[in-house]
XYZ file of C-alpha atoms in Angstrom:
437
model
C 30.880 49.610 -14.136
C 32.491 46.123 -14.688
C 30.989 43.566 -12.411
C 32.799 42.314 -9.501
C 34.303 39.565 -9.320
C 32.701 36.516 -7.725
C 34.713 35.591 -4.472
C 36.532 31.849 -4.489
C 35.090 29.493 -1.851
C 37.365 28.524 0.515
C 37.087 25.671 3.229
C 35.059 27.276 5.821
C 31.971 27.912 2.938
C 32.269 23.905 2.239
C 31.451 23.701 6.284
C 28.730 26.041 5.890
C 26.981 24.420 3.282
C 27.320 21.042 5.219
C 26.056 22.685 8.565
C 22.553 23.784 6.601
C 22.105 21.304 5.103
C 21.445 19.914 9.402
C 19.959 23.095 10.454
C 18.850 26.467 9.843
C 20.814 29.190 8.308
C 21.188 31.515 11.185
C 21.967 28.611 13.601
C 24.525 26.945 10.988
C 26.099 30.311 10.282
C 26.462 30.954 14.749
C 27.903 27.274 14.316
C 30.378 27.457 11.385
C 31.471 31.017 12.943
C 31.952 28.782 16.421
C 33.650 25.418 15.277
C 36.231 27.016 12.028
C 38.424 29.269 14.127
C 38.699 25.982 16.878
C 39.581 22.866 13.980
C 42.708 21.985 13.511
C 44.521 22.198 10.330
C 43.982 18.063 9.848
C 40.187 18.855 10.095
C 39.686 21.446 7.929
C 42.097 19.742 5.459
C 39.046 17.893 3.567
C 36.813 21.194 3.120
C 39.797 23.147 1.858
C 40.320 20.439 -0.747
C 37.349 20.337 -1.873
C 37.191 24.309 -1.805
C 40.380 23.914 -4.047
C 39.094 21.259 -6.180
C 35.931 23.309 -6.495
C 38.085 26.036 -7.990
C 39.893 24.044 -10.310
C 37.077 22.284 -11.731
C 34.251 24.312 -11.473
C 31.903 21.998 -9.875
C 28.303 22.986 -10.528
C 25.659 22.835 -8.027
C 21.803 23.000 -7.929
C 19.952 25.824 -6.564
C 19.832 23.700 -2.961
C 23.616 23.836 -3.262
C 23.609 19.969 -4.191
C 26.372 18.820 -6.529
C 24.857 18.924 -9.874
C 26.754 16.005 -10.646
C 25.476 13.502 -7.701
C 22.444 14.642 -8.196
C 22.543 13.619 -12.182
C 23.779 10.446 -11.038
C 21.658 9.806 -8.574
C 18.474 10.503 -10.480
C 20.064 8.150 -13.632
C 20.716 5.505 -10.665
C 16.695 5.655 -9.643
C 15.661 5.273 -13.154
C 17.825 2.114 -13.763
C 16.452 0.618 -10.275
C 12.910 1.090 -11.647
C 13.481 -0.420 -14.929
C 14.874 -3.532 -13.101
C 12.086 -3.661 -10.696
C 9.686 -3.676 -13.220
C 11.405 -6.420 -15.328
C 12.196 -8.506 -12.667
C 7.900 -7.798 -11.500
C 7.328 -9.042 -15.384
C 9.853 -11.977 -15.397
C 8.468 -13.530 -11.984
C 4.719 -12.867 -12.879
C 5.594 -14.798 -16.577
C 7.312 -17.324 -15.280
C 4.948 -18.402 -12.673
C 1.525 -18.421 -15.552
C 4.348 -20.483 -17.953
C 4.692 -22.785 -14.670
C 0.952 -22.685 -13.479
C 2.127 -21.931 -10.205
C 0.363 -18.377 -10.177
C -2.534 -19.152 -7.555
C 0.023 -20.434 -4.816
C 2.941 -17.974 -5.179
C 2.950 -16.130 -2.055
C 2.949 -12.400 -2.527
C 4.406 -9.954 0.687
C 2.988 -6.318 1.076
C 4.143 -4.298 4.018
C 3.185 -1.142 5.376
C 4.865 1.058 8.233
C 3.187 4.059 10.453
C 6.468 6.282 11.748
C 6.640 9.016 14.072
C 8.938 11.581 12.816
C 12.493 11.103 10.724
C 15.438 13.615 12.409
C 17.627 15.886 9.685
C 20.330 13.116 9.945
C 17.576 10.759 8.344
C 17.079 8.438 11.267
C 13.649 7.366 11.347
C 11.259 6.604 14.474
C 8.896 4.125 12.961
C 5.701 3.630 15.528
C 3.993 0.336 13.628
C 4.411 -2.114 10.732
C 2.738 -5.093 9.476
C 3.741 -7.458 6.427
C 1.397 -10.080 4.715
C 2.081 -13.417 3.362
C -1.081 -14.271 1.020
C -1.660 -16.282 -2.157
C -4.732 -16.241 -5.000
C -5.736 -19.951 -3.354
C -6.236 -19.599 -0.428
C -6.276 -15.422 -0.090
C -5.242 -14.056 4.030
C -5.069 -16.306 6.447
C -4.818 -14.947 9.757
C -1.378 -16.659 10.947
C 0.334 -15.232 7.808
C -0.212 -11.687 9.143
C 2.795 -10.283 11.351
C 2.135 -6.943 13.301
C 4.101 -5.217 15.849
C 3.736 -1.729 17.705
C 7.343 -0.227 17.508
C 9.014 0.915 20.815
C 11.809 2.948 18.889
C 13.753 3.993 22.198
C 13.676 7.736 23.340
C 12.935 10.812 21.422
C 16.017 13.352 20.759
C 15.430 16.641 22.232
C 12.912 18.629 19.718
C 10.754 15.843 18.084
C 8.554 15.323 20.657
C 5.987 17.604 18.861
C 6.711 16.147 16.053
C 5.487 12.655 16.874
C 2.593 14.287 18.740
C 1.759 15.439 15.658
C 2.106 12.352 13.760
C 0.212 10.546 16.025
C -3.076 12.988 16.440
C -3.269 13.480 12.581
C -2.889 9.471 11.799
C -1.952 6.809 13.477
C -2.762 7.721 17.107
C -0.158 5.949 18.477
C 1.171 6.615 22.261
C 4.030 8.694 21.810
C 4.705 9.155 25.262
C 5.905 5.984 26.312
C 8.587 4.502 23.512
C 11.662 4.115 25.670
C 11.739 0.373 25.773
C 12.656 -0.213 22.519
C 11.368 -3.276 20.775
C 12.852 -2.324 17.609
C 15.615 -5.619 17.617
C 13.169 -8.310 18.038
C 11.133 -6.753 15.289
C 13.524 -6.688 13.354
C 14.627 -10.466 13.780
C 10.935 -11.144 13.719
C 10.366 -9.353 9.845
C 13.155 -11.570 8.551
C 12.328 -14.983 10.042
C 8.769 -13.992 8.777
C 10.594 -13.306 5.337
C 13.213 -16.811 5.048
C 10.205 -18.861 6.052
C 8.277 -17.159 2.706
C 11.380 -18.096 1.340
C 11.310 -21.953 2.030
C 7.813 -21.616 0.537
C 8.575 -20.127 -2.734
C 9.879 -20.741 -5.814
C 13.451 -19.371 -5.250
C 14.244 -20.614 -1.261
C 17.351 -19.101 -1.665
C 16.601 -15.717 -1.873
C 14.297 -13.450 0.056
C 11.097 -12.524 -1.482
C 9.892 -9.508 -2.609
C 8.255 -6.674 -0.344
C 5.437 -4.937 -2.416
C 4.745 -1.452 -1.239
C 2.246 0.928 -1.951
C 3.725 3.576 -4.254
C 3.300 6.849 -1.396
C 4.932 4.587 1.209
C 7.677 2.720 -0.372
C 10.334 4.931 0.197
C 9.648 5.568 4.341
C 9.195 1.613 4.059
C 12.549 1.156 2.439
C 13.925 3.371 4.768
C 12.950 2.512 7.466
C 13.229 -1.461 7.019
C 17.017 -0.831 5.937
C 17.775 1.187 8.491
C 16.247 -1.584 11.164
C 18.440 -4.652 9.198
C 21.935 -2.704 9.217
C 21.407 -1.244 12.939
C 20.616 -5.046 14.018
C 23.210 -6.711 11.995
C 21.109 -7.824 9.402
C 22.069 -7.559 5.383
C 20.206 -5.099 3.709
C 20.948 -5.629 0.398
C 18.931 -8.966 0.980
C 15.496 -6.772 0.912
C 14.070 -6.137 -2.348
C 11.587 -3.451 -2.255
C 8.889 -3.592 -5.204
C 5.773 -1.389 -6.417
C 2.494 -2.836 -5.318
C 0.876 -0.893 -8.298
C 3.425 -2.272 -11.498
C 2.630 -6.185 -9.035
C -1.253 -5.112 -9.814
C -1.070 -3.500 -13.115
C 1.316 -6.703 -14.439
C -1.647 -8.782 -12.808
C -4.109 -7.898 -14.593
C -2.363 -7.809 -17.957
C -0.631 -11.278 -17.961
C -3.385 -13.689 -16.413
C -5.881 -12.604 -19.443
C -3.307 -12.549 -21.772
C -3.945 -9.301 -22.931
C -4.611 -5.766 -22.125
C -6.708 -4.845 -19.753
C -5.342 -2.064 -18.550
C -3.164 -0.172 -20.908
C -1.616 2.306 -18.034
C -0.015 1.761 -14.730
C -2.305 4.937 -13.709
C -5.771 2.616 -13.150
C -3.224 0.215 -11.062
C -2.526 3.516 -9.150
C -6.334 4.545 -9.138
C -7.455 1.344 -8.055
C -5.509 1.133 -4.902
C -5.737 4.776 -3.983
C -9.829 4.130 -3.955
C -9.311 1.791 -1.295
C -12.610 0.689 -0.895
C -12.274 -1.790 1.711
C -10.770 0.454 3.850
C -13.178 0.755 6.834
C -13.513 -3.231 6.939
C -14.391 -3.893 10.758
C -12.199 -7.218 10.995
C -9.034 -6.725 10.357
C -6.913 -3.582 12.323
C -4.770 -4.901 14.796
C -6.128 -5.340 18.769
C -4.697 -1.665 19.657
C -6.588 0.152 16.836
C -9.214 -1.634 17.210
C -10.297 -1.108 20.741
C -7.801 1.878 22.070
C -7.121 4.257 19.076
C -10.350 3.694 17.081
C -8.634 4.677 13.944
C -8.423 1.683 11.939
C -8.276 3.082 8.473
C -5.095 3.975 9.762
C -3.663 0.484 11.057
C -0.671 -1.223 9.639
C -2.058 -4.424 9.418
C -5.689 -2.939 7.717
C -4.110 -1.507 5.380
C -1.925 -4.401 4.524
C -4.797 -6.418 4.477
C -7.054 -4.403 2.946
C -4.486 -4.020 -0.190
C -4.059 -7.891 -0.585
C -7.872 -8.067 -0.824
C -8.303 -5.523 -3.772
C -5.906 -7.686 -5.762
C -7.695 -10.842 -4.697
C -11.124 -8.802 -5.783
C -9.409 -8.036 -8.781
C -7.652 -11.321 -10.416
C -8.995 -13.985 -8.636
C -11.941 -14.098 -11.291
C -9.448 -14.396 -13.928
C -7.883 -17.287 -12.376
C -10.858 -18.662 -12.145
C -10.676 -18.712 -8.184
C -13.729 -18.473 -6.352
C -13.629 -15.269 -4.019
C -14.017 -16.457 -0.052
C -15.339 -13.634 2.217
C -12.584 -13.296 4.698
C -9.927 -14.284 2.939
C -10.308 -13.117 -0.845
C -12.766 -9.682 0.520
C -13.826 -8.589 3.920
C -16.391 -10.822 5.533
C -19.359 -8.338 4.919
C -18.301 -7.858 1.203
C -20.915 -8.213 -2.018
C -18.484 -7.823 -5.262
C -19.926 -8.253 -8.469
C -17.022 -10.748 -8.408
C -18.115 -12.489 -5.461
C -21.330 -12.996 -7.111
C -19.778 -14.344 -10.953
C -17.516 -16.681 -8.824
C -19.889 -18.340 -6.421
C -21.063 -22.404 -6.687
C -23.933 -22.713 -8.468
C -26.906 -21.334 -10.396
C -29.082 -24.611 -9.608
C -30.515 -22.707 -6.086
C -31.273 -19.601 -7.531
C -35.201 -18.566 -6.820
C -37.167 -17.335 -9.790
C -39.265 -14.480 -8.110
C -40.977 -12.834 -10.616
C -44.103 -13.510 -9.492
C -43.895 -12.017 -6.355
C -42.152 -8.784 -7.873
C -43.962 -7.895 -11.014
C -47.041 -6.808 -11.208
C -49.868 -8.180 -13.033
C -49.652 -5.270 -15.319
C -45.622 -5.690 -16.119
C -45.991 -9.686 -17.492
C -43.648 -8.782 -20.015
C -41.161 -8.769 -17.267
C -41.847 -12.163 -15.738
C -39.504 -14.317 -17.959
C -36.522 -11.949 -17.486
C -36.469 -11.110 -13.688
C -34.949 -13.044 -10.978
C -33.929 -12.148 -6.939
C -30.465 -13.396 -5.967
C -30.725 -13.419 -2.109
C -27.063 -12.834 -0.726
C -28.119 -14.057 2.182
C -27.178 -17.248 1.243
C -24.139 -17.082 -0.660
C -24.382 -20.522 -1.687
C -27.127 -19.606 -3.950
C -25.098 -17.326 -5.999
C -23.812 -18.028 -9.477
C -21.159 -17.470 -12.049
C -23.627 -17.932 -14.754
C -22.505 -16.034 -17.978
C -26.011 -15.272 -18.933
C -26.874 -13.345 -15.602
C -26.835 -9.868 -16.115
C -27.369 -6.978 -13.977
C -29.904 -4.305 -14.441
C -30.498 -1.143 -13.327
C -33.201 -1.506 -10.560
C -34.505 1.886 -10.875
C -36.185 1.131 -14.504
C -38.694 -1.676 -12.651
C -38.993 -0.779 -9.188
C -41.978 1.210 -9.751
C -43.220 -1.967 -11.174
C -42.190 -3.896 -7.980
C -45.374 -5.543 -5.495
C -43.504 -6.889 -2.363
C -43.291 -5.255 0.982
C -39.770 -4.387 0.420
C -40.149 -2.682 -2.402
C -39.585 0.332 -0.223
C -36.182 -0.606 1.009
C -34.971 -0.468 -2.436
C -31.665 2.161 -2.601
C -28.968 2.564 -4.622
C -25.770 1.295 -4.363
C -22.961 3.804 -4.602
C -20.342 1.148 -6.377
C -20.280 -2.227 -8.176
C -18.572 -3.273 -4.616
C -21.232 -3.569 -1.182
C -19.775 -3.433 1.893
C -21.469 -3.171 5.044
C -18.369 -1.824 7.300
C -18.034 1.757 6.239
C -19.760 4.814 5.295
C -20.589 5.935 1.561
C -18.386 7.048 -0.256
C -17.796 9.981 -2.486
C -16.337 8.557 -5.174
C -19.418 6.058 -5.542
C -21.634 7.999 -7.869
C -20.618 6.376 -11.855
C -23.047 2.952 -11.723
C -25.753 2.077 -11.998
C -26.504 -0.802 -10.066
C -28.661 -1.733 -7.270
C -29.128 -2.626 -4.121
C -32.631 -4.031 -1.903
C -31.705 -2.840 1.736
C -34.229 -5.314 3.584
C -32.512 -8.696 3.078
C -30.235 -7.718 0.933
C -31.398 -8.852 -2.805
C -30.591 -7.620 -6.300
C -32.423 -8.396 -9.729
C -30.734 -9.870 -11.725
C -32.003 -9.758 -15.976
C -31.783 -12.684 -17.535
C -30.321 -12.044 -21.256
C-alpha cells in the first residue's frame, strides 16, 4: 500500500502550535477549536502565510515544534555571547594587573530568590541582593544592597506555585505581595550600579554583574525584565559568569596556571563552604524565616568571600575576618597572611613528652585566639596532628579532633564533603601544631 500523503498545514495548525506552546494540549486544542471559526480574515491572515510559506519552503522544525532554524540561530547567538563574555572577563582582569589597579577594582555579584515565572515568561522575583567589594578592603557592610520584592498580585493559578517556592527555599511570605515595591528596586539596583560606575575604571559604562553559573539566567531575566518595565535601558546590564571572574583570577594574578579548567572554578563555588556563616543573611532571614543559607544577601556575600579566601594571598593581601572570610573563619590562608611570626609561643615543652625529645625542636602551638600572633612564615608547615598526639602531655590533649577541611568555621555543621585532609584541629582553645621544616 503506498503511504498516504502527509496533509499541508494550513493557518489554523500555525494557531495551534502557538496556543501549546501557552497551555496544555487539550485546553489549546478546546481554544484553537473556539477562537478560528470567530477571527476575521485580517487575523488569521499572518498564520495562513506562514502556513503557505511553510509549504513553499519546507521549514523544518524540532521535535518541540520549534523552528529548526531559530533555534540554530539562537544556539550560534549564545555561543558568540559567551566567547565575548569571556574575552571581555580576560581583557578587564589583564588590564587591571598591567595597571596595578587589581586590589581596588570593585567587583558586583548579585543573586535573586523568585517565586514562580508564568508560561508568558513573566517572572515574580521575591528577593535580591548585589555586592560592591574589592581585594583591599573585602565587604563592607554599606556596599551591600538588599530588598524583599513586593512583585504585585499573583495571576490566578500560581499561588501554589509560590507556596511552593517559598516552603522548599526561600521561605518568603507569599501571601502578602500586592504592594509592589518592584519600581523603587529597580531605581535602587541602578543608582547602586552608576555610583560603582563613578568608582571604576570605565565611569561611563555600567559595571559588570557576576552571577553564579545556576542563577544567571533567572538573574538576567529577571533584572531585564525589572529595567524595561520601569523605563530603564537594558542593554546597559552586562551579565557575566562568576566562575570564568574566579577561574581568570586565579590564573592571571600568579601568572600562570593554577587551575587548568573552568570545572575547579565551578567546584569551588558549588562547595560553598561559608555558607552557614551566622553574620551576614539579611534581618528577615535572620530572625523570621531562619533559613539563611537561602538569603540573597548570604549568598552574595558568602560568594565574594570565597574569592577573597582564594586570591587575596596571591595579591599579597592580608585576609580580615569580616570582610575577606566570615568573622569566625580559620583558613589556612588566614593563617599564611597574618602580621607576624615574632609572637608565636614555642610550646614544646609543655606538649611533648619527655620520651618524644626528638620532637621538641620541630613543634610549635599557634593559638588562634589571638590572631595577631599568626604568621605568614614560609617555613611553617602543617602536620598531621594525629602522628604526635599520642605523644601530647597537656590537659587538652583530649580535645584534640579532626578538622573536616583546610577551612574552620565555627557557624555551621560538618560537612560531607570534608573528609580528603589531613589537618588538625585542638577543640579547647582552639590551637594547631604547626612543624617547623
Amino acid at each position: 500500500m503506498a503511504p498516504k500523503k502527509k496533509a499541508p498545514t494550513n493557518g489554523y495548525f500555525y494557531l495551534l502550535m502557538e496556543l501549546r506552546n501557552k497551555m496544555d494540549m487539550k485546553s489549546a486544542n478546546e481554544e484553537a477549536a473556539r477562537l478560528w471559526p470567530q477571527m476575521t480574515a485580517a487575523e488569521k491572515e499572518p498564520y495562513n502565510l506562514r502556513a503557505k510559506k511553510g509549504r513553499n519552503g519546507a521549514i523544518k522544525m524540532t521535535a518541540a515544534n520549534e523552528n529548526l532554524a531559530l533555534v540554530l540561530k539562537q544556539e550560534q547567538d549564545a555561543k558568540e555571547q559567551l566567547l565575548f563574555m569571556q574575552d571581555d572577563i580576560k581583557r578587564q582582569i589583564r588590564f587591571l594587573s598591567e595597571s596595578n589597579t587589581i586590589t581596588e577594582e570593585y567587583f558586583h555579584i548579585m543573586h535573586v530568590n523568585n517565586f514562580f515565572v508564568t508560561t508568558d515568561m513573566v517572572y515574580y522575583p521575591a528577593e535580591i541582593a548585589i555586592v560592591r567589594f574589592n581585594f583591599k578592603d573585602g565587604v563592607l557592610d554599606e556596599n551591600v544592597y538588599n530588598s524583599i520584592i513586593k512583585p504585585g498580585k499573583f495571576p490566578i493559578g500560581y499561588m501554589g506555585s509560590a507556596k511552593i517556592a517559598s516552603d522548599d527555599t526561600h521561605k518568603i511570605n507569599y501571601m502578602n505581595t500586592e504592594n509592589c515595591n518592584m519600581g523603587e528596586v529597580t531605581r535602587d539596583i541602578f543608582e547602586f550600579l552608576r555610583v560603582s560606575a563613578n568608582l571604576s575604571c570605565n565611569p561611563a559604562k555600567l559595571p559588570p554583574i557576576y552571577v553564579k553559573d545556576d542563577f544567571k539566567r533567572l538573574v538576567k531575566d529577571v533584572l531585564f525584565q525589572m529595567a524595561d518595565t520601569y523605563g530603564y535601558d537594558p542593554e546597559e546590564l552586562q551579565i557575566y559568569s562568576l566562575s570564568f571572574l574566579l577561574y581568570t583570577l586565579r590564573n592571571d594574578i600568579r601568572n600562570t596556571v593554577v587551575w587548568p579548567s573552568i570545572s575547579q572554578s565551578i567546584n569551588e563555588l558549588d562547595r560553598d563552604i561559608f555558607d552557614y556563616t551566622p553574620e551576614i543573611p539579611c534581618e528577615y532571614h535572620k530572625y523570621e524565616a531562619e533559613c539563611p543559607v537561602h538569603c540573597s544577601r548570604s549568598h552574595v556575600v558568602r560568594m565574594a568571600y570565597i574569592l577573597c579566601d582564594n586570591c587575596c594571598e596571591d595579591m599579597g593581601i592580608p585576609l580580615v575576618p569580616g570582610r575577606h572570610v566570615p568573622k569566625d573563619a580559620i583558613t589556612e590562608k588566614l593563617i599564611s597572611s597574618a602580621s607576624s611570626v615574632s609572637s608565636m609561643r614555642t610550646a614544646s615543652e609543655s606538649h611533648v613528652s619527655s620520651d618524644n625529645q626528638s620532637y621538641r625542636s620541630n613543634i610549635s602551638t599557634v593559638d588562634f585566639d589571638d590572631r595577631s600572633t599568626m604568621s605568614n612564615d614560609p617555613d611553617l608547615g602543617w602536620i598531621d596532628v594525629q602522628s604526635v598526639s599520642s605523644s601530647l602531655q597537656s590537659s587538652e590533649a583530649d580535645s584534640w579532633s579532626t578538622v573536616t577541611n583546610k577551612r574552620v568555621h565555627k557557624g555551621g555543621p560538618p560537612r560531607s564533603d570534608w573528609r580528603n585532609t589531613e589537618t588538625n584541629f585542638c577543640g579547647g582553645r582552639g590551637r594547631r601544631i604547626a612543624n617547623r621544616k
